[in-house]
PDB file of C-alpha atoms and ligand atoms in Angstrom:
ATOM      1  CA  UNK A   1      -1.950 -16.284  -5.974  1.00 45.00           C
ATOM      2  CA  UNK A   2      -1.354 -12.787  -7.490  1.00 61.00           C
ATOM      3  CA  UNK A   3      -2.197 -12.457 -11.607  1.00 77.00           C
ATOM      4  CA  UNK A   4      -0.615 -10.036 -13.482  1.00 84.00           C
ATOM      5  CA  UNK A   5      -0.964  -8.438 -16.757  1.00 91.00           C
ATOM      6  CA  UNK A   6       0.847 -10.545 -18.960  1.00 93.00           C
ATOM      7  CA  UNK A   7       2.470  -7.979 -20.884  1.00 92.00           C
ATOM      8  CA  UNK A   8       3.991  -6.338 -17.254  1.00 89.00           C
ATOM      9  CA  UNK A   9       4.992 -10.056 -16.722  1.00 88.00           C
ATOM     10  CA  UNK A  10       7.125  -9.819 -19.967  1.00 90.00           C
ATOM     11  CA  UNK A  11       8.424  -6.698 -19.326  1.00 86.00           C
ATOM     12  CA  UNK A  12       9.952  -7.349 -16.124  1.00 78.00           C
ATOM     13  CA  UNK A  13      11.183 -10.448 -17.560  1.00 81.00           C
ATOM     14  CA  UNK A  14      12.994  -7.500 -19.058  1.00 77.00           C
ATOM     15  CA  UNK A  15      12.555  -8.558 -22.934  1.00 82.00           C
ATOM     16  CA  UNK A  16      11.393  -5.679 -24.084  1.00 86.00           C
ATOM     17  CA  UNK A  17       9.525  -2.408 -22.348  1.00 87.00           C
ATOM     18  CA  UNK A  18       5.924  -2.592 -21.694  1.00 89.00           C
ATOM     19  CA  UNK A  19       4.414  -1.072 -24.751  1.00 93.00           C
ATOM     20  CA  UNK A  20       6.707  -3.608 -27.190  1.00 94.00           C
ATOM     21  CA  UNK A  21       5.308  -6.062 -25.126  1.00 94.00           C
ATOM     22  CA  UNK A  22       2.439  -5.201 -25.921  1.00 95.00           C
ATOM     23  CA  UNK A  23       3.240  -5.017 -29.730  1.00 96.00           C
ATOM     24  CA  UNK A  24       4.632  -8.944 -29.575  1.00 96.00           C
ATOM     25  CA  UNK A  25       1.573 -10.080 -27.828  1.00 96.00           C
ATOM     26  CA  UNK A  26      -0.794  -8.575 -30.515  1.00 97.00           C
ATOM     27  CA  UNK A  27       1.436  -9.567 -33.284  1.00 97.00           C
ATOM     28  CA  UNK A  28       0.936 -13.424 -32.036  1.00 97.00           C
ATOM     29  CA  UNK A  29       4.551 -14.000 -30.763  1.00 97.00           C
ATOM     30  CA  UNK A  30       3.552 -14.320 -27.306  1.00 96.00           C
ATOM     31  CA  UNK A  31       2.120 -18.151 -25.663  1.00 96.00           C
ATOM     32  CA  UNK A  32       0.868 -18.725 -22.231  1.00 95.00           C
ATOM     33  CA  UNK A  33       0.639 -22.841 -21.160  1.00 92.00           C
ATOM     34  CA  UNK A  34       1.656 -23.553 -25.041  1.00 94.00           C
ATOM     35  CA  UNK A  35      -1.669 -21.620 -26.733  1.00 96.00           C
ATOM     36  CA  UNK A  36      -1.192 -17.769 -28.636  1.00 96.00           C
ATOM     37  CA  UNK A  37      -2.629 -15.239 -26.608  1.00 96.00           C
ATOM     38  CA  UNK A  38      -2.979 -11.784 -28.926  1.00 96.00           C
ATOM     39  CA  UNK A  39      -5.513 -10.411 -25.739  1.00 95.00           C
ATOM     40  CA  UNK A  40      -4.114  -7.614 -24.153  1.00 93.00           C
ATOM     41  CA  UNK A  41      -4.088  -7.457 -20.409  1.00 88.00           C
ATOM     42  CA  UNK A  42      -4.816 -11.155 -20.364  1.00 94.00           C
ATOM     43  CA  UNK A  43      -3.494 -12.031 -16.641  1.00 93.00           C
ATOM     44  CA  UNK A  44      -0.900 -14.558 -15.741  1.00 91.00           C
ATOM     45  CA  UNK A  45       0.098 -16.551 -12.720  1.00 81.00           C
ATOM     46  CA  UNK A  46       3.571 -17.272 -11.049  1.00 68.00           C
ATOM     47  CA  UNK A  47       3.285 -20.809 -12.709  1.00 72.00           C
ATOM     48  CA  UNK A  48       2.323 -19.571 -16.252  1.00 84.00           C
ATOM     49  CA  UNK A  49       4.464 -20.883 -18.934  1.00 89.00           C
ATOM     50  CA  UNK A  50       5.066 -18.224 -20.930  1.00 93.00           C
ATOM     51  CA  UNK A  51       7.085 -17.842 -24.566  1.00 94.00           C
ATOM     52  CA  UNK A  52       8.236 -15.254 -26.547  1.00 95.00           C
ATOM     53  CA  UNK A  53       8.948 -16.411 -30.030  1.00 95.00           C
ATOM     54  CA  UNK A  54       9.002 -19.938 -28.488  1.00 94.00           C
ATOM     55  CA  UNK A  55      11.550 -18.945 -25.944  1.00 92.00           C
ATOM     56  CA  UNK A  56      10.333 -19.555 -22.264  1.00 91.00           C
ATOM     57  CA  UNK A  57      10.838 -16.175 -20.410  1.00 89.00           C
ATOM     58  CA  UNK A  58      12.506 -15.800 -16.920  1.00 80.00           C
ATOM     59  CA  UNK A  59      10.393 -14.585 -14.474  1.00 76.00           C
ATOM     60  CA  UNK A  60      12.128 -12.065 -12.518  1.00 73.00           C
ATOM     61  CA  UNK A  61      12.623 -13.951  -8.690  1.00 83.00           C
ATOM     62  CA  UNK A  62      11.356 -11.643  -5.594  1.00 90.00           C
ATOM     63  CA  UNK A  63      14.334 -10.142  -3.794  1.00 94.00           C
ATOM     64  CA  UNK A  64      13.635  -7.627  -0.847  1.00 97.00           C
ATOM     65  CA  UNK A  65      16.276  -5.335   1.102  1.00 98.00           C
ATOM     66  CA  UNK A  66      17.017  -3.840   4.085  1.00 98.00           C
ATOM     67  CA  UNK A  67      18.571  -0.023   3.909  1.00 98.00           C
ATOM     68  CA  UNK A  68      20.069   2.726   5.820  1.00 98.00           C
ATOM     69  CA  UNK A  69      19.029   5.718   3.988  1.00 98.00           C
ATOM     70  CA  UNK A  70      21.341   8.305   4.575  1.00 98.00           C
ATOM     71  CA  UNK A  71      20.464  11.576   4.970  1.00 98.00           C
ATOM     72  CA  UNK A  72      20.018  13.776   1.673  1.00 97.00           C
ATOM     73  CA  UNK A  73      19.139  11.280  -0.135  1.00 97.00           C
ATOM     74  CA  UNK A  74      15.183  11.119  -2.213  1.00 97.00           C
ATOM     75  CA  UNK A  75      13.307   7.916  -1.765  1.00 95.00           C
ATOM     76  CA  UNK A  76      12.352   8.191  -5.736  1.00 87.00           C
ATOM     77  CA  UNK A  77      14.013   6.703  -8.495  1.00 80.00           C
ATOM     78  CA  UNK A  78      14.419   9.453 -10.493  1.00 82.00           C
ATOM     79  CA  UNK A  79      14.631  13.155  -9.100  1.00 87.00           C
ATOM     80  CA  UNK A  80      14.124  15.888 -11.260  1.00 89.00           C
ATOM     81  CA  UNK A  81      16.620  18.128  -9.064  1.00 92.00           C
ATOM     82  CA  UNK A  82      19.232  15.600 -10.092  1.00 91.00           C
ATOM     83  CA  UNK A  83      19.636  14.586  -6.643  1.00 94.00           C
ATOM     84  CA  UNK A  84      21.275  11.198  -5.419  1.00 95.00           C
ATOM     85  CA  UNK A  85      18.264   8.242  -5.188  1.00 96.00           C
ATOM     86  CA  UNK A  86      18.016   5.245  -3.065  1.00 97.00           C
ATOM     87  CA  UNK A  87      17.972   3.289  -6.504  1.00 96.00           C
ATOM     88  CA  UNK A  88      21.666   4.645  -6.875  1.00 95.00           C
ATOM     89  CA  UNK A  89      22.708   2.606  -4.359  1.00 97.00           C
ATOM     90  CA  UNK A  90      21.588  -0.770  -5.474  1.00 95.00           C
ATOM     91  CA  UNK A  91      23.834  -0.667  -8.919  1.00 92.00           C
ATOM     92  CA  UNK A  92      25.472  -3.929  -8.303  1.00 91.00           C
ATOM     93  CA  UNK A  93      21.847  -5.362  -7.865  1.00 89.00           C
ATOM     94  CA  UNK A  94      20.305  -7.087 -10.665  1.00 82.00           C
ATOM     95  CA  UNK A  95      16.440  -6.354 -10.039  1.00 85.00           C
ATOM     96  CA  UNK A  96      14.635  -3.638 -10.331  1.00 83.00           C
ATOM     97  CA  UNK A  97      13.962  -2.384  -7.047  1.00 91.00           C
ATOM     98  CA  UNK A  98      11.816   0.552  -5.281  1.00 91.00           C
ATOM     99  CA  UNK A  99      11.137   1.704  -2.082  1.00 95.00           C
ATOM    100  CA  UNK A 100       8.375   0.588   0.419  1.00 96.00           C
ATOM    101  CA  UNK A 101       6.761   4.158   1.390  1.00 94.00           C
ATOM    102  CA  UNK A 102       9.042   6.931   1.721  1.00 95.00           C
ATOM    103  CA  UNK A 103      11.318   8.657   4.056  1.00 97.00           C
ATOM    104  CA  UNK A 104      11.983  12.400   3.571  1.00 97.00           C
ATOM    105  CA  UNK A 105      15.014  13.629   2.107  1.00 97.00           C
ATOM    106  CA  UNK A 106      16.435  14.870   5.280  1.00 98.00           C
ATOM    107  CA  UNK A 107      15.640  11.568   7.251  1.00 98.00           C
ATOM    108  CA  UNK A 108      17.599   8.642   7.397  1.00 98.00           C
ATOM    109  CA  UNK A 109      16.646   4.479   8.911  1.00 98.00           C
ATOM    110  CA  UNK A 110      15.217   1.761   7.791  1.00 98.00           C
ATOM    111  CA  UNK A 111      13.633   1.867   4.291  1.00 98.00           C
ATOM    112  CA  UNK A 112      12.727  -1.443   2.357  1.00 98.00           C
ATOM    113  CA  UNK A 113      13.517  -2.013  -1.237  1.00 97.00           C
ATOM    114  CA  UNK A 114      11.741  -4.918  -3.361  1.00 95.00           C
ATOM    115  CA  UNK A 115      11.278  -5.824  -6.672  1.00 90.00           C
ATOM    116  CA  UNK A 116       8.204  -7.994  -5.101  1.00 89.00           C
ATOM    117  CA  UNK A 117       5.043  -5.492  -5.588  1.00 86.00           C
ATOM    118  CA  UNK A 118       2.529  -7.473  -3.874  1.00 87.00           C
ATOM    119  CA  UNK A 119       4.590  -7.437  -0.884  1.00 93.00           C
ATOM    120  CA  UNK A 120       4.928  -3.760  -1.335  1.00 93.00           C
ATOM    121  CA  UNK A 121       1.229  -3.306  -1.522  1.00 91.00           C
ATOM    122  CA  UNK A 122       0.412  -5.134   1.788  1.00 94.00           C
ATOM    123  CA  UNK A 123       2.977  -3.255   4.226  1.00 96.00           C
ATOM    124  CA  UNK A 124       1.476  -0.008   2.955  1.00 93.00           C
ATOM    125  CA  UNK A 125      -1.558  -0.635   3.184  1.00 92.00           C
ATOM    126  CA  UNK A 126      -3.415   0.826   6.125  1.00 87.00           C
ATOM    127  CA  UNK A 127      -5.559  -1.690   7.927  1.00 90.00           C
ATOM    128  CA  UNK A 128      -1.736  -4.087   8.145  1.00 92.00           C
ATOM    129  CA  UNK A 129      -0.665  -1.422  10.688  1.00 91.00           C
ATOM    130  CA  UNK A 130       2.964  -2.069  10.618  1.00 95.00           C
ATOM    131  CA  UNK A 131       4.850  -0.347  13.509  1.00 96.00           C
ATOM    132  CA  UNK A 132       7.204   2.180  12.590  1.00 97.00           C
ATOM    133  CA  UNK A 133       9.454   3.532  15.385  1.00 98.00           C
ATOM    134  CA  UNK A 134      11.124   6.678  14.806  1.00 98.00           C
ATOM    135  CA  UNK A 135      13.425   8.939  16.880  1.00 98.00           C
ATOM    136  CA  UNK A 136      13.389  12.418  16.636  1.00 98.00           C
ATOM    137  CA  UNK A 137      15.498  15.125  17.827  1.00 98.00           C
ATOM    138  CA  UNK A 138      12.846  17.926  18.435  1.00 98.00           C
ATOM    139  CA  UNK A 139      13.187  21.989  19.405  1.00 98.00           C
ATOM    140  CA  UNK A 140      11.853  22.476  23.204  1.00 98.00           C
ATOM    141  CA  UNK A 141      10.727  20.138  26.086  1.00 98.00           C
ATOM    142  CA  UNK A 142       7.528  18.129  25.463  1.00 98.00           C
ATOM    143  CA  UNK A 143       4.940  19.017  28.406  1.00 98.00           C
ATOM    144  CA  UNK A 144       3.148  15.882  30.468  1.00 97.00           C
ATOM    145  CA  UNK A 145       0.011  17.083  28.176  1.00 97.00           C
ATOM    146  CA  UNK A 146       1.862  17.410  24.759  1.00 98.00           C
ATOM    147  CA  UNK A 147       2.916  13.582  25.348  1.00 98.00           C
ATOM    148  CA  UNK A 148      -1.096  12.913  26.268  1.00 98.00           C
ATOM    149  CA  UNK A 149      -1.904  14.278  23.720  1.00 97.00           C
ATOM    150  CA  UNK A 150       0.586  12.583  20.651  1.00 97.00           C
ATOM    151  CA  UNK A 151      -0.060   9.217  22.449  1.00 97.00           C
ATOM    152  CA  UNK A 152      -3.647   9.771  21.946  1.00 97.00           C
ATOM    153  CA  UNK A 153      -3.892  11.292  18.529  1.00 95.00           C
ATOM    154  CA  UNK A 154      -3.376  14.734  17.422  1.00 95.00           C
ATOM    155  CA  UNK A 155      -5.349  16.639  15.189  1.00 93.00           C
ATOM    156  CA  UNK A 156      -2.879  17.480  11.794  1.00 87.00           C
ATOM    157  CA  UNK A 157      -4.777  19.456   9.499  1.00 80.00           C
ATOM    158  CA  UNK A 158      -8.335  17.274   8.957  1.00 84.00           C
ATOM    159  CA  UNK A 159      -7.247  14.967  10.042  1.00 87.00           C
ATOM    160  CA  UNK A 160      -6.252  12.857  13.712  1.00 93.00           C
ATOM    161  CA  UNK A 161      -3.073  10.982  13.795  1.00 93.00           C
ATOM    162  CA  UNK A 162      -3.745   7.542  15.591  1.00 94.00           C
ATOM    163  CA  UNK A 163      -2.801   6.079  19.029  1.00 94.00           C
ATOM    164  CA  UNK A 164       1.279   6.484  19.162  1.00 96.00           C
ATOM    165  CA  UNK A 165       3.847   5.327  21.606  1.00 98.00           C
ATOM    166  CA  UNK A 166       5.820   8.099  23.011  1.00 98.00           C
ATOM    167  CA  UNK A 167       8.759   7.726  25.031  1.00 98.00           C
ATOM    168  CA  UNK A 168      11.625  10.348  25.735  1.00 98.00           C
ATOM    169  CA  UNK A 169      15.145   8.994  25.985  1.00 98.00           C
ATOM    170  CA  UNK A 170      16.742  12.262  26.286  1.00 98.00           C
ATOM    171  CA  UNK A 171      16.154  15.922  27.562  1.00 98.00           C
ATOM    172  CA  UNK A 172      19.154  18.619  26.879  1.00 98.00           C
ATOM    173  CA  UNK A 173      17.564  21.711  29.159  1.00 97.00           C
ATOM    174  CA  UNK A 174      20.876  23.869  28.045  1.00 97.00           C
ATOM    175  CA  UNK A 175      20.206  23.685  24.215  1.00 97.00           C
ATOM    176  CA  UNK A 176      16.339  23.061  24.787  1.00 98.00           C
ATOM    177  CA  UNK A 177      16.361  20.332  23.022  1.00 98.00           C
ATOM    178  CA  UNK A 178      14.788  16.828  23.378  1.00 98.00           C
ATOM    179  CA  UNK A 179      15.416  13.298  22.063  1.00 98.00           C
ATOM    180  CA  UNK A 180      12.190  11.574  21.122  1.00 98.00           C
ATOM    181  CA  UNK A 181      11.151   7.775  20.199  1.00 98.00           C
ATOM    182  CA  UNK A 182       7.834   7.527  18.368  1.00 98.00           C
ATOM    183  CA  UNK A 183       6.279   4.419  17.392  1.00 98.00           C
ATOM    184  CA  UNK A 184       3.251   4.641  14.889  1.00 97.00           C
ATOM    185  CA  UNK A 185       1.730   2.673  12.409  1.00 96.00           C
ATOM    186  CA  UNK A 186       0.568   5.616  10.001  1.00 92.00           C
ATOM    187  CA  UNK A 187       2.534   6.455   7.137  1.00 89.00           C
ATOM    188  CA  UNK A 188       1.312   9.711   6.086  1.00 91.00           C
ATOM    189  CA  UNK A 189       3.538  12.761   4.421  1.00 91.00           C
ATOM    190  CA  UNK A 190       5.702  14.132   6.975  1.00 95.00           C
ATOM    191  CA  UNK A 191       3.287  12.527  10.091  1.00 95.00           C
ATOM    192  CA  UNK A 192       5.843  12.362  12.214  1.00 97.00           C
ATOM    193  CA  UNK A 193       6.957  16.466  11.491  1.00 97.00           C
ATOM    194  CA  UNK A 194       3.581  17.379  11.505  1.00 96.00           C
ATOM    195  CA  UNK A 195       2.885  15.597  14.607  1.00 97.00           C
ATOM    196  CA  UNK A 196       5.416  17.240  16.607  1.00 97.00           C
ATOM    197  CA  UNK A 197       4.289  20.261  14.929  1.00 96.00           C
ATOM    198  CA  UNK A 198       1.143  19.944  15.830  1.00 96.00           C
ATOM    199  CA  UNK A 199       1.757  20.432  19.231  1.00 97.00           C
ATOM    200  CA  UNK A 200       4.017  23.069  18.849  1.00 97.00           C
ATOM    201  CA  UNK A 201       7.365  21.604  18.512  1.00 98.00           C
ATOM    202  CA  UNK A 202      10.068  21.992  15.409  1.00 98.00           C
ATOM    203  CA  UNK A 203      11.640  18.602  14.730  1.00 98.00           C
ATOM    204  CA  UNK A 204      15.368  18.883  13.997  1.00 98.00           C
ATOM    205  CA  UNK A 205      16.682  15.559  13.134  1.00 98.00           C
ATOM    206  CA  UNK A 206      14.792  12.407  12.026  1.00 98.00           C
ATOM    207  CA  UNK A 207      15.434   9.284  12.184  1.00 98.00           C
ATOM    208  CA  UNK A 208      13.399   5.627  11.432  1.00 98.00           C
ATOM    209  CA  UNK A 209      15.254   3.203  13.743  1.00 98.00           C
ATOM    210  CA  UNK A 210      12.668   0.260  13.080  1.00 98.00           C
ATOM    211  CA  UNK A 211      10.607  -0.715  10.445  1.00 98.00           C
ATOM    212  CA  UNK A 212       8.023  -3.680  11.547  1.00 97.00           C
ATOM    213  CA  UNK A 213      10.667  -6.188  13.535  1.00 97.00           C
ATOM    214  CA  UNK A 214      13.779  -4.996  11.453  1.00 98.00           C
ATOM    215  CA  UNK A 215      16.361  -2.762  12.675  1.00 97.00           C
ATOM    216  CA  UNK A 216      19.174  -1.615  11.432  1.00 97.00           C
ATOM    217  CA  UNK A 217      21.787  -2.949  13.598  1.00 92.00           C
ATOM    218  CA  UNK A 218      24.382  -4.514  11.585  1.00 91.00           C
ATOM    219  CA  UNK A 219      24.085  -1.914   8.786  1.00 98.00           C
ATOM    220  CA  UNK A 220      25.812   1.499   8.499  1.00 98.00           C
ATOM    221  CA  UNK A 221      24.545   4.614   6.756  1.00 98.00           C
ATOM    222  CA  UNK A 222      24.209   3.552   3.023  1.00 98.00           C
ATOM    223  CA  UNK A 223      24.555  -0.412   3.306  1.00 98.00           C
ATOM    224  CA  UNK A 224      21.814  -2.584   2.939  1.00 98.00           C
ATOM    225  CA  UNK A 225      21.019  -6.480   3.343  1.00 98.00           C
ATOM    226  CA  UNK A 226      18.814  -8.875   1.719  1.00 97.00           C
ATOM    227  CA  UNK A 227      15.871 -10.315   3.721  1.00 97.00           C
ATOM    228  CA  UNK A 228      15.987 -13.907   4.819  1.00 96.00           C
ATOM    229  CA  UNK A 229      13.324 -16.033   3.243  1.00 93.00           C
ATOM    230  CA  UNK A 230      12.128 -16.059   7.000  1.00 95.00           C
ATOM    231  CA  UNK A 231      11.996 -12.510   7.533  1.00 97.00           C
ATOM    232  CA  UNK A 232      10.324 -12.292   3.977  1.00 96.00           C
ATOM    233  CA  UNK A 233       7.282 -14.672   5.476  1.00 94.00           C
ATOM    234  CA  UNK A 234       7.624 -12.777   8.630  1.00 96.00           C
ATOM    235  CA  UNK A 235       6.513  -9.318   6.722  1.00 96.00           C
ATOM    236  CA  UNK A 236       3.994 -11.381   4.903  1.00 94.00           C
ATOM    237  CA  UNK A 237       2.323 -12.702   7.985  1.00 91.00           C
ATOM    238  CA  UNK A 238       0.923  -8.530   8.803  1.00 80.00           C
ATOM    239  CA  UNK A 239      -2.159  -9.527   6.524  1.00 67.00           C
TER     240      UNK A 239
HETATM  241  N1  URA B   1       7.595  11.222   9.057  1.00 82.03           N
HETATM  242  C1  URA B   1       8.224  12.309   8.584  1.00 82.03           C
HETATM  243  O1  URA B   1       7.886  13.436   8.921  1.00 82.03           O
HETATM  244  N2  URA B   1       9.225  12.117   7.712  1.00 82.03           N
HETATM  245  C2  URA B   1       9.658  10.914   7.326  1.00 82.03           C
HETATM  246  O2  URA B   1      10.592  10.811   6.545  1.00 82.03           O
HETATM  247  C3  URA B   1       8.987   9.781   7.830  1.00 82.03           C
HETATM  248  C4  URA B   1       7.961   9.973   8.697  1.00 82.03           C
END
């Protein structure tokens, strides 16, 4: 079960910001299971009783969302450019939500939004390997050894991209262009650019059509949905 600070647990309880949270616990006002805890960074569970002046807090529940990020859009809450956030579009939502990774702010798809951190912290991590699949509209006509060569791994900077799934669903010889699906499991900044880069080709348009089993059908640029408590456990079960 995941333990938390306490005084993060109060503060998205959303009494008061982290550092007065930190104030009430050292001024005595704060009780886990009925005894005063003045210890800062003393860590809670889910079940915890906790009270603030004798008031039991509300723990914030877990809520996690499905959204088509439009284009032009930053996956950050705050911009410093001023420009529109994911977080903007959740207003009506009562949680405080952020995004699972990041798309780019010219790409649009599936992004995941969650107030539920742990949950956060396994699909990014690494060694879960959830499949991303990704279509790109890319400049020029990938050669037989270009696909090789993305499906095995291709060298970006230091580094080698892992094993990918390539498959072409269109070709457009007049404009030299060329429709692209790309399924990896990486998550790095711009892989999928810098992939296509990599082996010499410009991508124009980006798009993440899937993220693990969840598409976007039923949604429309700029909606989103809340996860079933099935598709929740579903996520969960990439550990
Ligand atoms: N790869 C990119 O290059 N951009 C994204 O937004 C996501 C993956």
């Amino acid at each position: 079960m995941a333990l938390e600070r306490l005084q993060k647990v109060i503060a998205e309880a959303g009494i008061a910001s982290r550092r007065k949270a930190e104030k009430m616990i050292l001024a005595g006002r704060v009780r886990v299971d009925g005894k005063i805890v003045t210890k800062l960074g003393t860590k809670v569970d889910t079940f915890s009783n906790i009270t603030v002046d004798d008031e039991p807090i509300e723990r914030e529940s877990l809520h996690t969302y499905l959204f088509y990020k439009p284009r032009g859009v930053v996956s950050t809450a705050h911009d410093d450019k001023g420009r529109k956030t994911v977080v903007d579009y959740f207003s009506d939502v009562p949680y405080r939500l952020y995004p699972v990774g990041r798309l780019d702010y010219d790409t649009s798809g599936a992004l995941l939004m969650t107030n539920d951190g742990k949950l956060a912290n396994l699909l990014m991590h690494p060694r879960n390997e959830v499949p991303k699949v990704y279509v790109a509209k890319i400049k020029g006509i990938l050669k037989p050894e270009e696909i090789i060569t993305l499906k095995k791994g291709v060298k970006m900077d230091k580094r080698k991209s892992a094993p990918a799934k390539v498959k072409v669903l269109k070709t457009n010889p007049k404009k030299d262009t060329q429709i692209v699906q790309l399924t990896i499991h990486e998550g790095h900044y711009h892989q999928v650019k810098r992939m296509f880069k990599a082996v010499g080709h410009l991508v124009e348009k980006l798009s993440r059509e899937k993220y693990a089993f969840l598409d976007l059908h039923s949604l429309t640029s700029g909606e989103y949905r809340e996860l079933s408590r099935e598709e929740v456990d579903r996520l969960k079960s990439v550990d």
